[in-house]
mmCIF file of C-alpha atoms in Angstrom:
data_model
loop_
_atom_site.group_PDB
_atom_site.id
_atom_site.type_symbol
_atom_site.label_atom_id
_atom_site.label_comp_id
_atom_site.label_asym_id
_atom_site.label_seq_id
_atom_site.Cartn_x
_atom_site.Cartn_y
_atom_site.Cartn_z
ATOM 1 C CA MET D 7 9.349 47.380 -10.810
ATOM 2 C CA ASP D 8 9.747 46.920 -7.032
ATOM 3 C CA ILE D 9 13.295 48.232 -6.796
ATOM 4 C CA LYS D 10 13.732 47.438 -3.086
ATOM 5 C CA LYS D 11 12.630 43.846 -3.616
ATOM 6 C CA LEU D 12 15.008 43.492 -6.568
ATOM 7 C CA ILE D 13 17.911 44.967 -4.592
ATOM 8 C CA ARG D 14 17.403 42.409 -1.825
ATOM 9 C CA ALA D 15 17.104 39.576 -4.371
ATOM 10 C CA LEU D 16 20.302 40.635 -6.161
ATOM 11 C CA LEU D 17 22.198 40.977 -2.880
ATOM 12 C CA LEU D 18 21.256 37.388 -2.096
ATOM 13 C CA SER D 19 21.957 35.932 -5.538
ATOM 14 C CA LYS D 20 24.830 38.034 -6.885
ATOM 15 C CA PHE D 21 26.636 39.421 -3.847
ATOM 16 C CA GLY D 22 27.061 36.430 -1.551
ATOM 17 C CA GLY D 23 23.744 36.746 0.268
ATOM 18 C CA VAL D 24 24.684 39.913 2.206
ATOM 19 C CA GLN D 25 22.007 41.211 4.576
ATOM 20 C CA LEU D 26 21.933 45.017 4.514
ATOM 21 C CA SER D 27 19.748 46.832 7.011
ATOM 22 C CA ASP D 28 16.355 48.195 5.965
ATOM 23 C CA ALA D 29 17.761 51.720 6.151
ATOM 24 C CA ARG D 30 20.578 50.849 3.729
ATOM 25 C CA VAL D 31 18.221 49.207 1.230
ATOM 26 C CA GLU D 32 15.784 52.116 1.477
ATOM 27 C CA GLN D 33 18.587 54.615 0.771
ATOM 28 C CA LEU D 34 19.854 52.614 -2.202
ATOM 29 C CA ALA D 35 16.341 52.362 -3.639
ATOM 30 C CA LYS D 36 15.762 56.118 -3.373
ATOM 31 C CA ARG D 37 19.046 56.959 -5.062
ATOM 32 C CA LEU D 38 18.663 54.428 -7.885
ATOM 33 C CA GLU D 39 15.004 55.305 -8.573
ATOM 34 C CA GLY D 40 14.800 56.772 -12.064
ATOM 35 C CA LEU D 41 18.340 55.731 -12.981
ATOM 36 C CA VAL D 42 17.501 52.134 -13.875
ATOM 37 C CA GLU D 43 14.623 50.605 -15.809
ATOM 38 C CA THR D 44 15.540 46.901 -15.888
ATOM 39 C CA GLU D 45 16.984 44.327 -13.528
ATOM 40 C CA GLU D 46 20.119 44.154 -15.690
ATOM 41 C CA GLU D 47 20.714 47.911 -15.325
ATOM 42 C CA LEU D 48 20.153 47.666 -11.567
ATOM 43 C CA GLU D 49 22.668 44.824 -11.301
ATOM 44 C CA THR D 50 25.265 46.862 -13.226
ATOM 45 C CA ARG D 51 24.816 49.791 -10.829
ATOM 46 C CA LEU D 52 25.124 47.564 -7.783
ATOM 47 C CA VAL D 53 28.299 45.958 -9.146
ATOM 48 C CA SER D 54 29.875 49.429 -9.487
ATOM 49 C CA LEU D 55 28.903 50.345 -5.934
ATOM 50 C CA ASP D 56 30.177 47.029 -4.578
ATOM 51 C CA GLU D 57 33.560 47.630 -6.219
ATOM 52 C CA ALA D 58 33.797 51.071 -4.593
ATOM 53 C CA LEU D 59 32.493 49.997 -1.172
ATOM 54 C CA PRO D 60 31.873 46.231 -0.737
ATOM 55 C CA PHE D 61 28.370 45.398 0.455
ATOM 56 C CA ALA D 62 29.838 42.630 2.613
ATOM 57 C CA ASP D 63 31.758 45.242 4.658
ATOM 58 C CA ILE D 64 28.649 47.408 4.999
ATOM 59 C CA ALA D 65 26.625 44.395 6.149
ATOM 60 C CA LYS D 66 29.235 43.574 8.821
ATOM 61 C CA GLU D 67 29.058 47.164 10.030
ATOM 62 C CA ASP D 68 25.254 46.985 10.158
ATOM 63 C CA ASP D 69 25.450 43.772 12.221
ATOM 64 C CA ARG D 70 27.907 45.346 14.627
ATOM 65 C CA ILE D 71 25.743 48.439 15.061
ATOM 66 C CA ARG D 72 22.654 46.321 15.728
ATOM 67 C CA SER D 73 24.530 44.273 18.336
ATOM 68 C CA LEU D 74 25.840 47.357 20.118
ATOM 69 C CA GLU D 75 22.428 49.003 20.109
ATOM 70 C CA ALA D 76 20.841 45.859 21.561
ATOM 71 C CA ALA D 77 23.529 45.662 24.250
ATOM 72 C CA ALA D 78 23.060 49.319 25.137
ATOM 73 C CA LYS D 79 19.312 48.822 25.565
ATOM 74 C CA ALA D 80 19.781 45.741 27.730
ATOM 75 C CA LYS D 81 22.392 47.360 29.935
ATOM 76 C CA LYS D 82 21.191 48.174 33.446
ATOM 77 C CA PRO D 83 21.078 51.862 34.477
ATOM 78 C CA VAL D 84 24.244 53.015 36.185
ATOM 79 C CA ALA D 85 23.805 53.833 39.906
ATOM 80 C CA LYS D 86 23.854 57.515 40.717
ATOM 81 C CA LYS D 87 27.109 58.863 42.036
ATOM 82 C CA PRO D 88 27.307 60.032 45.639
ATOM 83 C CA VAL D 89 26.170 63.622 45.983
ATOM 84 C CA GLU D 90 29.383 64.723 47.615
ATOM 85 C CA ARG D 91 31.426 63.559 44.605
ATOM 86 C CA GLU D 92 29.183 64.787 41.770
ATOM 87 C CA GLU D 93 30.712 68.236 41.510
ATOM 88 C CA GLU D 94 34.257 66.860 41.538
ATOM 89 C CA GLU D 95 33.583 64.241 38.903
ATOM 90 C CA GLU D 96 31.740 66.666 36.619
ATOM 91 C CA ASP D 97 35.001 68.541 36.218
ATOM 92 C CA GLU D 98 36.759 65.453 34.885
ATOM 93 C CA PRO D 99 36.599 65.332 31.054
ATOM 94 C CA ASP D 100 35.309 62.145 29.441
ATOM 95 C CA ASP D 101 37.654 61.737 26.484
ATOM 96 C CA GLU D 102 36.688 58.154 25.686
ATOM 97 C CA MET D 103 33.697 57.851 23.332
ATOM 98 C CA PRO D 104 31.519 54.759 23.914
ATOM 99 C CA ALA D 105 32.085 51.934 21.437
ATOM 100 C CA TRP D 106 28.447 51.921 20.306
ATOM 101 C CA ALA D 107 28.625 55.658 19.534
ATOM 102 C CA LYS D 108 31.758 55.158 17.445
ATOM 103 C CA ALA D 109 30.039 52.327 15.589
ATOM 104 C CA LEU D 110 27.055 54.541 14.765
ATOM 105 C CA ILE D 111 29.352 57.270 13.452
ATOM 106 C CA ASP D 112 31.314 54.782 11.321
ATOM 107 C CA GLY D 113 28.070 53.284 9.982
ATOM 108 C CA ASN D 114 26.714 56.685 8.998
ATOM 109 C CA LYS D 115 29.967 57.523 7.241
ATOM 110 C CA ALA D 116 29.767 54.319 5.179
ATOM 111 C CA LEU D 117 26.193 55.182 4.199
ATOM 112 C CA GLN D 118 27.240 58.715 3.243
ATOM 113 C CA ASP D 119 30.034 57.296 1.064
ATOM 114 C CA THR D 120 27.466 55.107 -0.719
ATOM 115 C CA VAL D 121 25.164 58.085 -1.283
ATOM 116 C CA GLN D 122 28.025 60.174 -2.661
ATOM 117 C CA ALA D 123 28.969 57.409 -5.085
ATOM 118 C CA LEU D 124 25.382 57.267 -6.358
ATOM 119 C CA LYS D 125 25.225 61.043 -6.774
ATOM 120 C CA GLY D 126 28.479 60.983 -8.734
ATOM 121 C CA GLU D 127 27.126 58.318 -11.081
ATOM 122 C CA LYS D 128 23.957 60.341 -11.719
ATOM 123 C CA VAL D 129 25.968 63.485 -12.558
ATOM 124 C CA VAL D 130 28.109 61.531 -15.055
ATOM 125 C CA SER D 131 25.020 59.907 -16.590
ATOM 126 C CA ASP D 132 23.209 63.257 -16.981
ATOM 127 C CA ARG D 133 26.266 64.909 -18.530
ATOM 128 C CA ARG D 134 26.766 62.019 -20.971
ATOM 129 C CA SER D 135 23.121 62.382 -22.065
ATOM 130 C CA ALA D 136 23.606 66.136 -22.596
ATOM 131 C CA ILE D 137 26.648 65.479 -24.811
ATOM 132 C CA LEU D 138 24.823 62.855 -26.891
ATOM 133 C CA ALA D 139 21.972 65.313 -27.414
ATOM 134 C CA LYS D 140 24.471 67.768 -28.939
ATOM 135 C CA LEU D 141 25.841 64.992 -31.170
ATOM 136 C CA LYS D 142 22.466 64.071 -32.681
ATOM 137 C CA GLY D 143 23.049 62.867 -36.227
ATOM 138 C CA ALA D 144 26.776 62.243 -35.725
ATOM 139 C CA ASP D 145 28.336 59.059 -37.054
ATOM 140 C CA GLU D 146 29.060 56.380 -34.462
ATOM 141 C CA ALA D 147 32.853 56.681 -34.631
ATOM 142 C CA TYR D 148 32.804 60.437 -33.995
ATOM 143 C CA ALA D 149 30.273 60.164 -31.147
ATOM 144 C CA ASN D 150 32.245 57.346 -29.490
ATOM 145 C CA LYS D 151 35.443 59.403 -29.616
ATOM 146 C CA VAL D 152 33.771 62.393 -27.958
ATOM 147 C CA ILE D 153 32.263 60.212 -25.203
ATOM 148 C CA ARG D 154 35.615 58.455 -24.687
ATOM 149 C CA ASP D 155 37.377 61.820 -24.306
ATOM 150 C CA PHE D 156 34.673 62.967 -21.883
ATOM 151 C CA GLY D 157 35.306 59.895 -19.727
ATOM 152 C CA ARG D 158 38.917 60.988 -19.217
ATOM 153 C CA MET D 159 37.993 64.522 -18.106
ATOM 154 C CA SER D 160 37.024 66.086 -14.788
ATOM 155 C CA PHE D 161 35.185 69.366 -14.209
ATOM 156 C CA ALA D 162 35.482 71.755 -11.292
ATOM 157 C CA ASP D 163 31.765 72.585 -11.390
ATOM 158 C CA ASP D 164 28.660 72.696 -13.608
ATOM 159 C CA GLU D 165 29.805 75.956 -15.202
ATOM 160 C CA ALA D 166 33.017 74.301 -16.421
ATOM 161 C CA PHE D 167 31.012 71.431 -17.908
ATOM 162 C CA GLU D 168 28.604 73.835 -19.691
ATOM 163 C CA GLU D 169 31.608 75.549 -21.277
ATOM 164 C CA TYR D 170 32.912 72.167 -22.445
ATOM 165 C CA LEU D 171 29.443 71.266 -23.775
ATOM 166 C CA GLY D 172 29.478 74.443 -25.894
ATOM 167 C CA ASP D 173 32.843 73.400 -27.343
ATOM 168 C CA VAL D 174 31.441 69.945 -28.160
ATOM 169 C CA GLU D 175 28.548 71.511 -30.082
ATOM 170 C CA LYS D 176 30.843 73.926 -31.940
ATOM 171 C CA ASP D 177 33.355 71.217 -32.858
ATOM 172 C CA PHE D 178 30.598 68.907 -34.115
ATOM 173 C CA THR D 179 29.103 71.671 -36.290
ATOM 174 C CA GLU D 180 32.501 72.321 -37.848
ATOM 175 C CA HIS D 181 33.085 68.585 -38.303
ATOM 176 C CA ALA D 182 29.703 68.109 -39.986
ATOM 177 C CA GLN D 183 30.294 71.069 -42.309
ATOM 178 C CA SER D 184 33.741 69.777 -43.241
ATOM 179 C CA GLN D 185 32.300 66.339 -44.003
ATOM 180 C CA ALA D 186 29.528 67.871 -46.086
ATOM 181 C CA GLU D 187 31.932 70.012 -48.125
ATOM 182 C CA SER D 188 34.166 67.003 -48.691
ATOM 183 C CA LYS D 189 31.227 64.928 -49.937
ATOM 184 C CA LEU D 190 30.075 67.706 -52.262
ATOM 185 C CA GLY D 191 33.570 68.116 -53.652
ATOM 186 C CA ASN D 192 34.259 64.424 -54.208
ATOM 187 C CA ASP D 193 30.894 62.851 -54.991
ATOM 188 C CA ALA D 194 28.406 65.434 -56.219
ATOM 189 C CA PRO D 195 28.478 66.973 -59.757
ATOM 190 C CA TYR D 196 29.239 70.687 -60.031
ATOM 191 C CA LEU D 197 25.878 72.419 -59.674
ATOM 192 C CA GLY D 198 26.656 75.247 -62.066
ATOM 193 C CA SER D 199 27.364 72.851 -64.905
ATOM 194 C CA GLY D 200 23.819 71.475 -64.993
ATOM 195 C CA GLY D 201 24.686 68.184 -63.330
ATOM 196 C CA GLY D 202 22.233 66.136 -61.251
ATOM 197 C CA ASN D 203 21.240 66.815 -57.673
ATOM 198 C CA LEU D 204 21.510 64.614 -54.606
ATOM 199 C CA LYS D 205 18.266 63.152 -53.328
ATOM 200 C CA ASP D 206 16.799 64.836 -50.222
ATOM 201 C CA ASP D 207 17.203 61.712 -48.110
ATOM 202 C CA GLU D 208 20.930 61.570 -49.031
ATOM 203 C CA VAL D 209 21.690 65.117 -47.896
ATOM 204 C CA SER D 210 22.210 66.178 -44.293
ATOM 205 C CA PRO D 211 20.882 69.604 -43.136
ATOM 206 C CA VAL D 212 24.382 71.063 -43.373
ATOM 207 C CA MET D 213 24.839 69.651 -46.885
ATOM 208 C CA LYS D 214 21.449 71.005 -47.971
ATOM 209 C CA GLN D 215 22.513 74.459 -46.849
ATOM 210 C CA LEU D 216 25.746 74.182 -48.830
ATOM 211 C CA VAL D 217 23.865 72.922 -51.895
ATOM 212 C CA GLU D 218 21.530 75.920 -51.786
ATOM 213 C CA GLN D 219 24.511 78.243 -51.381
ATOM 214 C CA ARG D 220 26.264 76.698 -54.415
ATOM 215 C CA LYS D 221 23.084 77.042 -56.481
ATOM 216 C CA ALA D 222 22.755 80.702 -55.557
ATOM 217 C CA GLU D 223 26.391 81.375 -56.454
ATOM 218 C CA ALA D 224 26.004 79.585 -59.780
ATOM 219 C CA GLU D 225 22.832 81.535 -60.664
ATOM 220 C CA ALA D 226 24.450 84.853 -59.743
ATOM 221 C CA LYS D 227 27.483 84.016 -61.868
ATOM 222 C CA ALA D 228 25.251 83.072 -64.844
ATOM 223 C CA LYS D 229 23.402 86.406 -64.661
ATOM 224 C CA LEU D 230 26.667 88.341 -64.687
ATOM 225 C CA ASN D 231 27.776 86.483 -67.809
#
């Protein structure tokens, strides 16, 4: 997938035909590489970025920078100042920054804002994947609740998130065990009474462990009697 070509095509078809500079498109392509696999995913990412910092505004800034740079190149060299006045004029501070320099600074800031937005999205995406990995085997309702709660949270740093991730894993283990015990108590026959067993494909790992524990307790009790 030629991500730069797709970005340009989407800017033309979905974002009013904005013309970002080559540098902008190159930066977007580098940041989105590996985060998207289809054109639909790329479009979703671009929509989020456009909402945070409209591409139309960035394109206007790019046009203004290009115009100022062209004007600066075409401008004739300024005549040298008279020798007798050079020392005097060097002492006078030049507080006014040229317009083209201000435009370059503003343009770079807009690009930095775009980069920061992309980095933030990648951090959130990676953290969501880490949480889902800890919830492997969870029912959809439980997993959705955890992800929804995660979306409302903020973390000071990676260490704070790792601590939260440990809590997610612990809570899910306790939830799974509680569900397993409830199922054994309500649905399964009492193992010590000689009732039937659940099929292997109907028992989760946590439930299997509890089944084995119940069997062992029943056998120990039978020997004592």
